[in-house]
């Protein structure tokens, strides 16, 4: 893995950690409901919900 790829991967991981630490997540100024997080199986680590999607490249902050 090249230095550039390592740097990109590190930045992506830091961004994911920052998103998971947020109390309220918004998309287009709408709060995303995170109350429907599946309950973990007994003995497993708690689950976290992550928004994985695609935003249009021409999307503005206003949208």
PDB file of C-alpha atoms in Angstrom:
ATOM      1  CA  UNK A   1       0.000   0.000   0.000  1.00  0.00           C
ATOM      2  CA  UNK A   2       1.435   3.363  -0.995  1.00  0.00           C
ATOM      3  CA  UNK A   3       1.949   6.258   1.425  1.00  0.00           C
ATOM      4  CA  UNK A   4      -0.898   8.147  -0.261  1.00  0.00           C
ATOM      5  CA  UNK A   5      -3.271   5.192   0.150  1.00  0.00           C
ATOM      6  CA  UNK A   6      -2.276   4.853   3.810  1.00  0.00           C
ATOM      7  CA  UNK A   7      -2.952   8.545   4.382  1.00  0.00           C
ATOM      8  CA  UNK A   8      -6.348   8.281   2.652  1.00  0.00           C
ATOM      9  CA  UNK A   9      -7.261   5.244   4.736  1.00  0.00           C
ATOM     10  CA  UNK A  10      -6.225   6.976   7.960  1.00  0.00           C
ATOM     11  CA  UNK A  11      -8.303  10.061   7.096  1.00  0.00           C
ATOM     12  CA  UNK A  12     -11.334   7.875   6.303  1.00  0.00           C
ATOM     13  CA  UNK A  13     -11.029   6.037   9.628  1.00  0.00           C
ATOM     14  CA  UNK A  14     -10.716   9.307  11.551  1.00  0.00           C
ATOM     15  CA  UNK A  15     -13.792  10.656   9.754  1.00  0.00           C
ATOM     16  CA  UNK A  16     -15.786   7.510  10.577  1.00  0.00           C
ATOM     17  CA  UNK A  17     -14.812   7.776  14.254  1.00  0.00           C
ATOM     18  CA  UNK A  18     -15.865  11.426  14.325  1.00  0.00           C
ATOM     19  CA  UNK A  19     -19.239  10.575  12.746  1.00  0.00           C
ATOM     20  CA  UNK A  20     -19.873   7.737  15.205  1.00  0.00           C
ATOM     21  CA  UNK A  21     -19.144  10.052  18.149  1.00  0.00           C
ATOM     22  CA  UNK A  22     -21.760  12.592  17.037  1.00  0.00           C
ATOM     23  CA  UNK A  23     -24.899  12.625  19.192  1.00  0.00           C
ATOM     24  CA  UNK A  24     -27.128  13.840  16.369  1.00  0.00           C
ATOM     25  CA  UNK A  25     -26.591  13.061  12.708  1.00  0.00           C
ATOM     26  CA  UNK A  26     -28.113  15.182   9.968  1.00  0.00           C
ATOM     27  CA  UNK A  27     -28.492  14.820   6.226  1.00  0.00           C
ATOM     28  CA  UNK A  28     -29.774  17.802   4.258  1.00  0.00           C
ATOM     29  CA  UNK A  29     -30.638  19.509   7.574  1.00  0.00           C
ATOM     30  CA  UNK A  30     -32.870  16.597   8.631  1.00  0.00           C
ATOM     31  CA  UNK A  31     -32.085  14.573  11.737  1.00  0.00           C
ATOM     32  CA  UNK A  32     -31.434  10.900  11.009  1.00  0.00           C
ATOM     33  CA  UNK A  33     -33.314   8.607  13.394  1.00  0.00           C
ATOM     34  CA  UNK A  34     -30.742   6.418  15.108  1.00  0.00           C
ATOM     35  CA  UNK A  35     -33.159   4.984  17.668  1.00  0.00           C
ATOM     36  CA  UNK A  36     -33.752   1.885  15.545  1.00  0.00           C
ATOM     37  CA  UNK A  37     -30.284   0.475  16.183  1.00  0.00           C
ATOM     38  CA  UNK A  38     -30.458  -3.347  16.345  1.00  0.00           C
ATOM     39  CA  UNK A  39     -29.833  -4.809  19.775  1.00  0.00           C
ATOM     40  CA  UNK A  40     -26.542  -6.693  20.017  1.00  0.00           C
ATOM     41  CA  UNK A  41     -26.508 -10.419  20.614  1.00  0.00           C
ATOM     42  CA  UNK A  42     -25.651 -11.457  24.143  1.00  0.00           C
ATOM     43  CA  UNK A  43     -21.895 -11.219  24.683  1.00  0.00           C
ATOM     44  CA  UNK A  44     -21.219  -9.094  21.579  1.00  0.00           C
ATOM     45  CA  UNK A  45     -20.055  -5.501  21.440  1.00  0.00           C
ATOM     46  CA  UNK A  46     -22.778  -2.827  21.071  1.00  0.00           C
ATOM     47  CA  UNK A  47     -23.841  -2.058  17.512  1.00  0.00           C
ATOM     48  CA  UNK A  48     -23.475   1.349  15.915  1.00  0.00           C
ATOM     49  CA  UNK A  49     -25.515   2.610  12.996  1.00  0.00           C
ATOM     50  CA  UNK A  50     -23.613   4.261  10.172  1.00  0.00           C
ATOM     51  CA  UNK A  51     -25.145   6.085   7.215  1.00  0.00           C
ATOM     52  CA  UNK A  52     -23.643   4.697   4.048  1.00  0.00           C
ATOM     53  CA  UNK A  53     -24.938   6.340   0.941  1.00  0.00           C
ATOM     54  CA  UNK A  54     -24.168   8.503  -1.995  1.00  0.00           C
ATOM     55  CA  UNK A  55     -24.686  12.227  -2.214  1.00  0.00           C
ATOM     56  CA  UNK A  56     -24.951  13.835  -5.609  1.00  0.00           C
ATOM     57  CA  UNK A  57     -21.717  15.646  -6.488  1.00  0.00           C
ATOM     58  CA  UNK A  58     -23.690  18.795  -7.304  1.00  0.00           C
ATOM     59  CA  UNK A  59     -25.535  18.773  -3.949  1.00  0.00           C
ATOM     60  CA  UNK A  60     -25.323  22.045  -2.117  1.00  0.00           C
ATOM     61  CA  UNK A  61     -25.290  22.654   1.627  1.00  0.00           C
ATOM     62  CA  UNK A  62     -28.743  24.218   1.223  1.00  0.00           C
ATOM     63  CA  UNK A  63     -30.275  20.977  -0.105  1.00  0.00           C
TER      64      UNK A  63
END
